[in-house]
Coordinates of C-alpha atoms and ligand atoms in Angstrom, one line a residue:
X215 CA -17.1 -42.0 4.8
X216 CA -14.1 -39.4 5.2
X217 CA -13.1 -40.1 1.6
X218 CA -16.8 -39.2 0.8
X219 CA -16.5 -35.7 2.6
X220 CA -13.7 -35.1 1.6
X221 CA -15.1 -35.0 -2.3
X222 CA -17.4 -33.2 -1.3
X223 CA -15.7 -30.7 -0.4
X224 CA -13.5 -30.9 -3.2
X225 CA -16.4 -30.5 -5.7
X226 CA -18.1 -27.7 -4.0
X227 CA -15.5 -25.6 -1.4
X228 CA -13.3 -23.3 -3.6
X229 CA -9.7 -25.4 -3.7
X230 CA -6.9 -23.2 -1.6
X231 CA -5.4 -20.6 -4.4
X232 CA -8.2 -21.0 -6.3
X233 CA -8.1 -17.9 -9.4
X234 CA -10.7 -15.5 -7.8
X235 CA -10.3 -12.6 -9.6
X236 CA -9.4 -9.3 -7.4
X237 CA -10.8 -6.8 -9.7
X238 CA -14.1 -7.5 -12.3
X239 CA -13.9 -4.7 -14.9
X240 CA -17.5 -5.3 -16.8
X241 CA -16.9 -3.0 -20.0
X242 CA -20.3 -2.0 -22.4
X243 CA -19.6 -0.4 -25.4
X244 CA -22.8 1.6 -26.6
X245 CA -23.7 0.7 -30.0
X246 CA -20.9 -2.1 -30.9
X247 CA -22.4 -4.7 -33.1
X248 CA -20.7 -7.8 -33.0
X249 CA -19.4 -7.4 -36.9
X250 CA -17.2 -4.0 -35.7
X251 CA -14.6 -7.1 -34.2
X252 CA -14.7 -8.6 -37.1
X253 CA -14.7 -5.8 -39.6
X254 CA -12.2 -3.4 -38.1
X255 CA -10.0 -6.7 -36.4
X256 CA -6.8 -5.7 -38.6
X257 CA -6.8 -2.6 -37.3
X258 CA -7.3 -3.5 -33.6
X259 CA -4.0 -4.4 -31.8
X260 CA -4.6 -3.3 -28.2
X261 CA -7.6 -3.7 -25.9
X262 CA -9.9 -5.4 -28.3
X263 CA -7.0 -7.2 -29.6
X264 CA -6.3 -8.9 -26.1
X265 CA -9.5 -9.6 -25.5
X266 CA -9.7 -11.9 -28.9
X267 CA -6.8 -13.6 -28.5
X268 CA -6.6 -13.8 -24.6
X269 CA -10.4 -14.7 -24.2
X270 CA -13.6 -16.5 -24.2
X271 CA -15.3 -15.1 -27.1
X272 CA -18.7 -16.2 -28.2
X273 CA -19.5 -15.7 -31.9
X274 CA -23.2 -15.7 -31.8
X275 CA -24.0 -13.6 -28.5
X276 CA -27.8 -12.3 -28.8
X277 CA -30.5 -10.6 -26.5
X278 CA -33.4 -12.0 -25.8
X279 CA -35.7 -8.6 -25.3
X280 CA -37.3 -7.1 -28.1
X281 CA -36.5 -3.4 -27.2
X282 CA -33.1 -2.8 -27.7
X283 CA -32.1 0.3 -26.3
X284 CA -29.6 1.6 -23.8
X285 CA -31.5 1.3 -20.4
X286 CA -32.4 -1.9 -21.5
X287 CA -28.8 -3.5 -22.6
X288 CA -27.5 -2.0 -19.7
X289 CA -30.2 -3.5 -17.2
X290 CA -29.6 -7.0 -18.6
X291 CA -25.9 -7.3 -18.9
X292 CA -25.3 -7.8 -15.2
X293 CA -28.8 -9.0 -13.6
X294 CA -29.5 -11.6 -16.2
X295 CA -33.1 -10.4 -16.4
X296 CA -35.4 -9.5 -19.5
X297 CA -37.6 -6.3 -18.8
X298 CA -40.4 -8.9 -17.9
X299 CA -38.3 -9.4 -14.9
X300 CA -36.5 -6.3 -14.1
X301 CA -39.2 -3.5 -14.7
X302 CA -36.5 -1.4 -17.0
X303 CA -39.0 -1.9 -20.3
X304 CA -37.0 1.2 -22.2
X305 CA -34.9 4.1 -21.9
X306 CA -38.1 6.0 -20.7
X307 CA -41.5 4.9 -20.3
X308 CA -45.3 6.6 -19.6
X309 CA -45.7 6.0 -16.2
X310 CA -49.5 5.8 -15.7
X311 CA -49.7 6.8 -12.1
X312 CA -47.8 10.1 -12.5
X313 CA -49.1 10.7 -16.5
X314 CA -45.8 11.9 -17.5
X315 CA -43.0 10.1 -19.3
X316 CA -40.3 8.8 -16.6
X317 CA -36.4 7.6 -17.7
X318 CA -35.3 4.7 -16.4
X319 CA -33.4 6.1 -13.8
X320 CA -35.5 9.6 -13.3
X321 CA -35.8 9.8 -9.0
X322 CA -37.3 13.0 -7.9
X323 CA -36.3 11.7 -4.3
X324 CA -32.8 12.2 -5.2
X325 CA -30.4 15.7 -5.9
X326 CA -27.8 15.8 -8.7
X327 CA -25.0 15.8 -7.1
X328 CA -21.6 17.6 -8.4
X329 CA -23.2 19.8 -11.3
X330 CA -25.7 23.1 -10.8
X331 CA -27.4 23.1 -7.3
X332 CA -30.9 22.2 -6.9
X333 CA -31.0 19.7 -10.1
X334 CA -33.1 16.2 -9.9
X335 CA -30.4 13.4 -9.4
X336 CA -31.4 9.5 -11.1
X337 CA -31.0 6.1 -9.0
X338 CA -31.6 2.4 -9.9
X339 CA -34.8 2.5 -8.2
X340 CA -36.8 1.7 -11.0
X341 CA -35.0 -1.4 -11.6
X342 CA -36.3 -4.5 -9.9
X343 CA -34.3 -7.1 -9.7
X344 CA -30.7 -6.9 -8.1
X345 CA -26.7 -7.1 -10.2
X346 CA -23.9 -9.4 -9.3
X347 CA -22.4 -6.4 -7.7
X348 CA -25.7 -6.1 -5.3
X349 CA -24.9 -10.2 -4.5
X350 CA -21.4 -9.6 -4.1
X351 CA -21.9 -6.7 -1.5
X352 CA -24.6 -8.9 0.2
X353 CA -22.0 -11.5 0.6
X354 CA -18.6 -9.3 1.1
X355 CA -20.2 -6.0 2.0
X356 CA -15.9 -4.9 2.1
X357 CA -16.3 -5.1 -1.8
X358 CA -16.6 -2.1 -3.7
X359 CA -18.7 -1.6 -6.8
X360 CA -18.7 1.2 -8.9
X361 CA -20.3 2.1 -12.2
X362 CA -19.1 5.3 -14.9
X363 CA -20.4 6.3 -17.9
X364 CA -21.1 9.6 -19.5
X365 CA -24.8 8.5 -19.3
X366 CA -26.6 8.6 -15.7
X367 CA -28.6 4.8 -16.9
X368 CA -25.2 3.3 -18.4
X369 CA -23.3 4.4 -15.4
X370 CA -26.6 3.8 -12.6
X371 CA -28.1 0.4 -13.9
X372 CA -24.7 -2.2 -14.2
X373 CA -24.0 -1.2 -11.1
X374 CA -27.1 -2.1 -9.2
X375 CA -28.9 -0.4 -5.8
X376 CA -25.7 -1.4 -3.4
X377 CA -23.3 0.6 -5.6
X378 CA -20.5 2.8 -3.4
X379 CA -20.9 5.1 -6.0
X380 CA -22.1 5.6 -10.0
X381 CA -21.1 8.6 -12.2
X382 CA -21.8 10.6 -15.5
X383 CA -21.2 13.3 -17.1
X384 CA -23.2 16.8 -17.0
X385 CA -22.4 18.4 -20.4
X386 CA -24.6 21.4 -19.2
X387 CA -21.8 21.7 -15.9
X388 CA -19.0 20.6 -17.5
X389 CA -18.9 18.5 -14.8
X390 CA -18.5 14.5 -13.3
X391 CA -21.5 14.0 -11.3
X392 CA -23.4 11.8 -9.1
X393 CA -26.7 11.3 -7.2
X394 CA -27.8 11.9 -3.4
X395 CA -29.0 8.6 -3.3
X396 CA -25.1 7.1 -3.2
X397 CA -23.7 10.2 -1.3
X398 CA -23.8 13.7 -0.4
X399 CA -20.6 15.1 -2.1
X400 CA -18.4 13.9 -4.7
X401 CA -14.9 12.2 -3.2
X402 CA -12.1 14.6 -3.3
X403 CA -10.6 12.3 -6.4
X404 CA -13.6 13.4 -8.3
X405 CA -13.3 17.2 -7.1
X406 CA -10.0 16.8 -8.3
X407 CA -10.4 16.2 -11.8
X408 CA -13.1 18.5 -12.3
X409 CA -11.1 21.1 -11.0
X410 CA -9.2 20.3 -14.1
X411 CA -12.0 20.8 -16.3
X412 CA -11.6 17.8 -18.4
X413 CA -14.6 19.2 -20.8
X414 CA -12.7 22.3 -21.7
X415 CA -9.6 20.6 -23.2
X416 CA -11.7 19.8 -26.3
X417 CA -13.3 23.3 -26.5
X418 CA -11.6 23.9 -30.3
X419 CA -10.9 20.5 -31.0
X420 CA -11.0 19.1 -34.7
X421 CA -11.6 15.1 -34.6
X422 CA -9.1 13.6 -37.4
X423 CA -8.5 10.1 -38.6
X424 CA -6.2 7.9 -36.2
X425 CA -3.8 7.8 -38.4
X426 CA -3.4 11.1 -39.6
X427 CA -0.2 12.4 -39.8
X428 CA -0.8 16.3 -39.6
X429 CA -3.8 18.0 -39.1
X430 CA -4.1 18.6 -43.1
X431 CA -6.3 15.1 -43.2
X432 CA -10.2 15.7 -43.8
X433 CA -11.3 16.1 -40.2
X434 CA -15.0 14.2 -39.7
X435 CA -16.1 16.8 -37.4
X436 CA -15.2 19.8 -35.3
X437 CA -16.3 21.5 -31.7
X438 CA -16.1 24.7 -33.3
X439 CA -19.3 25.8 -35.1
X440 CA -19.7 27.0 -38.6
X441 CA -16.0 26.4 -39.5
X442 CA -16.5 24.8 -42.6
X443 CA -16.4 21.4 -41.0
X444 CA -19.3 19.5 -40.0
X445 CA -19.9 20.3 -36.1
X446 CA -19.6 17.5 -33.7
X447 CA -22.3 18.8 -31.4
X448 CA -21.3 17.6 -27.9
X449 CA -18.2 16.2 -26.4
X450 CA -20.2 13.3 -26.0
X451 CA -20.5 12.7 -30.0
X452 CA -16.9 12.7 -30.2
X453 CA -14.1 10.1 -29.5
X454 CA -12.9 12.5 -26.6
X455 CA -16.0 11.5 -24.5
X456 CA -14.7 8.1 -24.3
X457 CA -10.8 9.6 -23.5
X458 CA -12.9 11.3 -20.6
X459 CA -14.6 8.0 -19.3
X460 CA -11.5 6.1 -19.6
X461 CA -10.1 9.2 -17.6
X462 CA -12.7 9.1 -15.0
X463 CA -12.1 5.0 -14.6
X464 CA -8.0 5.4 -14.2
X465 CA -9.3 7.8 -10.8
X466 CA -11.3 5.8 -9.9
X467 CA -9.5 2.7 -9.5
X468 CA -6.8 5.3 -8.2
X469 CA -9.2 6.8 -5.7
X470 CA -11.1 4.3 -4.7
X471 CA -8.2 1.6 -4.1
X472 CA -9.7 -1.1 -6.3
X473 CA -8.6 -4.2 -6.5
X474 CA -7.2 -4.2 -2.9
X475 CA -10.1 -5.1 -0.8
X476 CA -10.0 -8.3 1.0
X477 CA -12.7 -9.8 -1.5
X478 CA -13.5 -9.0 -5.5
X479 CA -14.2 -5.3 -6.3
X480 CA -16.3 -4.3 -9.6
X481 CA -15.6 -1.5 -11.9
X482 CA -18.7 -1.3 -14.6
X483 CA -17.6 1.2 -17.6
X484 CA -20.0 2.3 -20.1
X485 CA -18.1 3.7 -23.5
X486 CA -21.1 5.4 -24.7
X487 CA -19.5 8.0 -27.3
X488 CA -19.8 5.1 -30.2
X489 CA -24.0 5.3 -29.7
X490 CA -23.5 8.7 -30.4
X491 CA -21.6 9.0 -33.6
X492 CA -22.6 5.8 -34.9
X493 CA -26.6 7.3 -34.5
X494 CA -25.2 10.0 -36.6
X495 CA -23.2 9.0 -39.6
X496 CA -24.2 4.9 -39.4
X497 CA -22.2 1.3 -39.1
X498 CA -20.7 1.8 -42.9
X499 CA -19.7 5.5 -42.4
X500 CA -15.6 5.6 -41.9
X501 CA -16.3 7.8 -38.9
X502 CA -17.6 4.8 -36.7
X503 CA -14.3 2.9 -37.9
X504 CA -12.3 5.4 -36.6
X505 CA -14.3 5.3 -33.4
X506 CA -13.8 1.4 -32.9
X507 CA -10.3 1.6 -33.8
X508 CA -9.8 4.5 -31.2
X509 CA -11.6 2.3 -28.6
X510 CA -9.2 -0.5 -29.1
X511 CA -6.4 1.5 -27.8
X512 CA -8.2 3.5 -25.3
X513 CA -9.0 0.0 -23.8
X514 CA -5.4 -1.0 -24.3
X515 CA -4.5 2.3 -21.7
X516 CA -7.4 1.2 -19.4
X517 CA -6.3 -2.5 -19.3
X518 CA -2.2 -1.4 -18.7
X519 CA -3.4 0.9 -16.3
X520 CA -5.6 -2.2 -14.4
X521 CA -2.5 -4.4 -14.5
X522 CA -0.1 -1.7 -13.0
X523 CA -2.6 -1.0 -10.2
X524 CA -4.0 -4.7 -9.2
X525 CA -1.4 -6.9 -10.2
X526 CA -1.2 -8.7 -14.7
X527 CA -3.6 -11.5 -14.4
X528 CA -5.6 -10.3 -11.1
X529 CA -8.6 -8.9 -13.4
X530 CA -11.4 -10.1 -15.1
X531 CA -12.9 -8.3 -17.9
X532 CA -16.3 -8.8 -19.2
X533 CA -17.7 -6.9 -22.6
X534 CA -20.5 -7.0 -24.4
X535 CA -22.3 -3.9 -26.1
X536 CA -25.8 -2.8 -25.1
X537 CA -27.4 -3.1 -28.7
X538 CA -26.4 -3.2 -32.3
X539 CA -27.5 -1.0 -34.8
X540 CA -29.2 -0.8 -38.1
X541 CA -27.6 0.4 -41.8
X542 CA -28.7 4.2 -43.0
X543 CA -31.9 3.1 -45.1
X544 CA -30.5 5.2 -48.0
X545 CA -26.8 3.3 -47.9
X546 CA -28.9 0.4 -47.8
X547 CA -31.0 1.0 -50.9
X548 CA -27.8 1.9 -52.3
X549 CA -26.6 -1.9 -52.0
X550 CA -30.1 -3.2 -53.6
X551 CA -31.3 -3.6 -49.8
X552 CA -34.6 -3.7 -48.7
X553 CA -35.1 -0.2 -46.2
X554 CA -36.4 2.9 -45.6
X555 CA -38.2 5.8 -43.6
X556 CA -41.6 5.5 -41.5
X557 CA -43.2 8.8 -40.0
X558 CA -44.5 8.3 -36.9
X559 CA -46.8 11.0 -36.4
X560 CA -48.2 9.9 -39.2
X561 CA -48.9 6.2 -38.0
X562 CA -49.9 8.0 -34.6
X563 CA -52.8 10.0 -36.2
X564 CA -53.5 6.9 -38.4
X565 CA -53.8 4.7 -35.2
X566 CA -55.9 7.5 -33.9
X567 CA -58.6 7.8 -36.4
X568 CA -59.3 4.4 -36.2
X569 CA -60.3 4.4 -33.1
X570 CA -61.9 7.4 -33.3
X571 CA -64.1 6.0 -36.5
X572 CA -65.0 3.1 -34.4
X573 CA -65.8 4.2 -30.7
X574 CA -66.4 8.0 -31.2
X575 CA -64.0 10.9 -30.8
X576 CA -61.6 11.0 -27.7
X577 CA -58.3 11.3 -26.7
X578 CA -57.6 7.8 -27.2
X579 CA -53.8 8.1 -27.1
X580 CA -51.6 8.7 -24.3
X581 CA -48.3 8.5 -25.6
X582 CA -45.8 6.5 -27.6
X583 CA -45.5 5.9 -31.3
X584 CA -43.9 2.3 -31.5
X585 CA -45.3 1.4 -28.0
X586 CA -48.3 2.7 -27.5
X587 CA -50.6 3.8 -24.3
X588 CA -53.9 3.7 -24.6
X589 CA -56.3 6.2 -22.3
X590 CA -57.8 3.6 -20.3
X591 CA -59.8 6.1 -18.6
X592 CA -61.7 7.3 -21.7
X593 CA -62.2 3.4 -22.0
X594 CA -63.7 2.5 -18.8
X595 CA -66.1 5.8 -18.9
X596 CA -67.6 4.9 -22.2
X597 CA -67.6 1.1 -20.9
X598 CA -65.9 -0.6 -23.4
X599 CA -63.5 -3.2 -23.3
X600 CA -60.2 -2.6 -23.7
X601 CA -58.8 -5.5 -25.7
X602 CA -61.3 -4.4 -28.3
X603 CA -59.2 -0.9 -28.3
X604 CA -56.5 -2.4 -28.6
X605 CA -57.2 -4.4 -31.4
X606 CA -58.7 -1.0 -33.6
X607 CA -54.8 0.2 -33.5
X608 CA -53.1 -2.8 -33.8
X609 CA -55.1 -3.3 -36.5
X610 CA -54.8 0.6 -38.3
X611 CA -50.8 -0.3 -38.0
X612 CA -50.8 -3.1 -39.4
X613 CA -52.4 -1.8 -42.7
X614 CA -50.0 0.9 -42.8
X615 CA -46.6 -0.2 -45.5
X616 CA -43.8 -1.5 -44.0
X617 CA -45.4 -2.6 -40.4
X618 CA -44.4 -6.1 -40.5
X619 CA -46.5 -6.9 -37.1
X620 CA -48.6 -5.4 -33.9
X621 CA -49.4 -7.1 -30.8
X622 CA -51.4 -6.0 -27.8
X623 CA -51.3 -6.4 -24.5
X624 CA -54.2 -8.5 -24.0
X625 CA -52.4 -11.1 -27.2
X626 CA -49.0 -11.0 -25.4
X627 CA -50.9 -11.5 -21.9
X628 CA -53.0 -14.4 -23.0
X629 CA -50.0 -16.3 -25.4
X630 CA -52.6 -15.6 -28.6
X631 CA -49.2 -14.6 -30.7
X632 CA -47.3 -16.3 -33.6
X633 CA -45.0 -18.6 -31.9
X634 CA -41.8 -17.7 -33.1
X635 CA -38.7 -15.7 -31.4
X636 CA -40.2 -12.1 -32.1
X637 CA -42.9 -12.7 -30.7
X638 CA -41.1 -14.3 -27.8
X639 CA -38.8 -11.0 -27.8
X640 CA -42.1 -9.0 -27.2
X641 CA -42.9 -11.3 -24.3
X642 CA -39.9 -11.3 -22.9
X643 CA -40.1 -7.4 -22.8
X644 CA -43.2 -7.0 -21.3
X645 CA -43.8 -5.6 -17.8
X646 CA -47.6 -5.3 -17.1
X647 CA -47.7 -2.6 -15.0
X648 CA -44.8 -0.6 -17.3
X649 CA -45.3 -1.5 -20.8
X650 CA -48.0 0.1 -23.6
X651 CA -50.9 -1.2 -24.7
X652 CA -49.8 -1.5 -28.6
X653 CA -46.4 -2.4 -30.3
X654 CA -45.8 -1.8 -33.7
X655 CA -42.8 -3.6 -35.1
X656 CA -41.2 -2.0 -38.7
X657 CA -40.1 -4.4 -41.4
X658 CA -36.4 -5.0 -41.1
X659 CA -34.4 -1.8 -41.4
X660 CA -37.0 0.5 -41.9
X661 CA -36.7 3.5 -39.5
X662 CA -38.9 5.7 -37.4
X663 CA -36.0 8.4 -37.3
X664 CA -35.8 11.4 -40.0
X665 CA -32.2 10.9 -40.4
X666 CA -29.1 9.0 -39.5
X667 CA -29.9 5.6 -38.3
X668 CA -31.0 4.0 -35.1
X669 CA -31.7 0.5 -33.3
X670 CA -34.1 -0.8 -31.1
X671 CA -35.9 -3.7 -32.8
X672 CA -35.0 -8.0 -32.6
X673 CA -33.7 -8.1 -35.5
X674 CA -29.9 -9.5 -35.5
X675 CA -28.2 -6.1 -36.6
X676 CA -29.9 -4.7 -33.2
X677 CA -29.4 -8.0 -31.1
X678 CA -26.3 -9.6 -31.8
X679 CA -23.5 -8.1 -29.8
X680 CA -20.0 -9.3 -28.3
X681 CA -19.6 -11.6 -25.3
X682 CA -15.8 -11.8 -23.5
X683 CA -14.6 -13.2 -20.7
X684 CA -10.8 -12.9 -20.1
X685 CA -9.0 -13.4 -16.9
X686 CA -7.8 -16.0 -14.3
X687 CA -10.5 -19.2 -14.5
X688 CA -11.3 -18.4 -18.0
X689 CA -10.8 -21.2 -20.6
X690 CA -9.5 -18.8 -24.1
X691 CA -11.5 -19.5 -27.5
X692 CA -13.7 -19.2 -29.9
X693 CA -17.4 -20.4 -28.8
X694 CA -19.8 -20.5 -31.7
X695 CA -22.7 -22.0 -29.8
X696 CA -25.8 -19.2 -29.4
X697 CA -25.7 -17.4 -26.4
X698 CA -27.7 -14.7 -24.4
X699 CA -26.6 -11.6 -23.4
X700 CA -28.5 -12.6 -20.3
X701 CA -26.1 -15.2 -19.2
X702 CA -23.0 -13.3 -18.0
X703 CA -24.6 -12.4 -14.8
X704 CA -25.0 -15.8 -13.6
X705 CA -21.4 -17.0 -15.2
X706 CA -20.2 -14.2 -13.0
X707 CA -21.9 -14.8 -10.1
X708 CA -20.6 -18.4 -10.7
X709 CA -17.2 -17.2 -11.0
X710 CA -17.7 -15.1 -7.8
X711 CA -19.4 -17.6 -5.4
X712 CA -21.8 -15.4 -5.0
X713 CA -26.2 -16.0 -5.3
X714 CA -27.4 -15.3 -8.7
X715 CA -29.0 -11.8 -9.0
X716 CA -32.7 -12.2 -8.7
X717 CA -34.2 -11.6 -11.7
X718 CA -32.0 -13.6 -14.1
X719 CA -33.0 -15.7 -16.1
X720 CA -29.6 -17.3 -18.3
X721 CA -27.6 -20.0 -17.8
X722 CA -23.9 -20.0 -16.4
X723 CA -21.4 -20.3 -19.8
X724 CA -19.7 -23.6 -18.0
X725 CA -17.5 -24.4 -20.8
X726 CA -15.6 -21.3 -20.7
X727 CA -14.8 -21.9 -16.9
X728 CA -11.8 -23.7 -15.8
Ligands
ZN38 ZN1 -27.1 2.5 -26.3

């Protein structure tokens, strides 16, 4: 009977000394398909590098949501949950009640916080579900959890509703920011460094190749306009956005003691220049080499700068990317690929007429191009059912070249789909009372956008991303098996002894634990 017990508590009561980790650091990387480790993997010798040798790393990583966009990678990675669960369907969204377009973390409750007075501040409100870090602070309210980015949904969302504290950067201020709804002022660590205008050191800044040896190397762009080289826009479309995050993450863990609290703390940093150039110039463009190669040794600083503070081999780090991306249509063609540009308006007013032939003249369209909203108003007044809407534009897209499907809500509501996993992807990121009416889905990489590239569609370049674990209580190595994207909240809530967050819905990656 005591022997019985005894296992027990053996099998379920974490062992005296057991590897709980004292800091998570949960790293996105905006925009890093899983090929840039294996493309650029010569070149990497730092951060990435450690990661790869040191840690778990699945080979075939995917998410399961058809939308894949920032708010949406970034909701997932630590609740677990699809958009049918956590609410966050897109980066913004028509929100029928207000009839305007919302963001995923717009709150006009809230006040920015840090930048010009008077400004609307963002908060995870609109996200449903809780993040490990909400189920840690449930358990060991002590913990702290923190979330940076330069982008208010890449900092907000990872860190989930319980957060101490999220922030991003206000290009317009110049400025670290946060939001009333975490506190009232910045902490005097943050003060600190804005005081030092860490913005203004880029001011004439020309970005050359890592490897350049002077600055006599062809420069891929510049902060100053019209000089003859092409201009890099904002800081954030530069490698120096990252330096600043990775900046902003060293005071934190500086000023916010992390790692030293009696039970795990969690540091969730979003790199999100990479999304920026990469939208720009493309995967095959040496610029977004340059970039991934830069990232590698900025996380190499981050990671030294961990151990020094919380101790080598007191950290877990978690990365993933919040979406892939696809080729520049015209490189592609270039390599005998299929690919090319779709104009939106264009299907818009297509979609339009055909409705308008069939029931009458209106305003039949509320918003959205690739995820429509119908006016369900006009509908219910001229007493028509919707689904038979619905249908008129699915149908108009789908006899427009190069739409490889359209489903409607009432389809995806009622399972009348092809059973496959687009389909699936579609369900999986519906959310009735958020979604559109229509979705049109391109043929594989086919683009909405006038230039550069973009992502936001199932197909693998968009979906398939990095998973790591490393740290104490991970078993290193290659894991081929296919994964979601969706199950590193529950590993790490596993990890953590902690509930799983509410909305997920993956499975905890056992054979990596120890
Ligand atoms: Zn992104």
């Amino acid at each position: 009977m005591l022997g019985a017990l005894v296992c027990i508590a053996c099998l379920f009561g974490a062992p005296a000394g057991a590897a709980q980790p004292k800091l998570v650091l949960a790293i996105v990387i905006d925009q890093f398909r899983y090929d840039y480790l294996l493309r650029f993997r010569a070149d990497y010798h730092f951060g990435f590098a450690r990661l790869l040798e040191k840690g778990a790393v699945f080979t075939d990583a995917h998410y399961l949501h058809a939308a894949t966009v920032t708010a949406v990678g970034h909701s997932t990675f630590l609740t677990g949950a699809t958009p049918s669960g956590s609410g966050i369907v897109g980066n913004e969204w028509y929100d029928r009640e207000s009839g305007k377009s919302v963001t995923s973390v717009s709150d006009p409750a809230t006040l920015l916080i840090g930048g010009a007075a008077g400004q609307t501040g963002s908060s995870p409100r609109r996200l449903l579900v809780s993040t490990v870090g909400d189920e840690l602070k449930i358990q060991h309210p002590d913990s702290k959890v923190i979330g940076v980015s330069i982008k208010d949904r890449s900092a907000i969302l990872p860190a989930g509703h319980q957060a101490d504290g999220a922030y991003w950067y206000d290009d317009h201020a110049g400025a670290w920011v946060t939001s009333s709804y975490y506190r009232e002022a910045l902490p005097e660590w943050a003060l600190k460094l804005n005081q030092e205008q860490p913005g203004a050191r880029y001011a004439t800044s020309k970005w050359l190749p890592f490897d350049a040896k002077d600055d006599s190397a062809k420069p891929f762009c510049s902060m100053v306009k019209d000089s003859g080289v092409r201009f890099c826009g904002s800081i954030e479309a530069t490698p120096w956005g990252n330096e600043m995050i990775e900046e902003f993450a060293e005071r934190a863990l500086a000023g916010e003691n992390l790692g030293h609290h009696a039970a795990t703390d969690l540091l969730a940093v979003s790199f999100s220049s990479n999304d920026y150039v990469g939208h720009a110039v493309g995967p095959d463009d040496p610029a977004v080499r340059d970039i991934s190669i830069r990232t590698d040794r900025l996380l190499g600083k981050l990671f030294a700068e961990v151990d020094k503070r919380v101790g080598a081999g007191n950290t877990l780090v978690i990365l993933t990317a919040d979406h892939g991306v696809a080729p520049v249509p015209e490189v592609n063609q270039a390599r005998k690929m299929p690919g090319g540009r779709l104009k939106g308006a264009e299907l818009t007013a297509k979609i339009n007429d055909a409705i308008t032939m069939r029931f009458g003249p209106g305003k039949w369209l509320l918003a959205g191009s690739s995820s429509i909203y119908l006016n369900l108003d006009l509908i219910r007044a001229q007493k028509l059912d919707a689904a038979d809407v619905e249908r008129a534009a699915a149908q108009a897209a789908l006899e427009t070249p190069h739409i490889a499907r359209a489903y409607t809500r009432s389809q995806l509501l009622n399972g009348q789909v092809q059973q496959d996993a687009i389909s699936r992807a579609f369900s999986l990121g519906f959310f009735g009372p958020r979604s559109g009416d229509v979705f049109v889905l391109q043929e594989p990489y086919y683009l909405f956008e006038s230039g550069g590239t973009s992502h936001g569609t199932p197909y693998d370049y968009d979906n398939h991303v990095p998973v790591i674990f490393q740290g104490p209580g991970i078993k290193p190595g290659k894991y081929s098996t296919r994964v979601a994207v969706n199950d590193i909240a529950p590993t790490l809530a596993e990890i953590l002894n902690v509930e799983q967050p509410s909305g997920s819905i993956g499975r905890i990656l056992s054979e990596i634990l120890n």
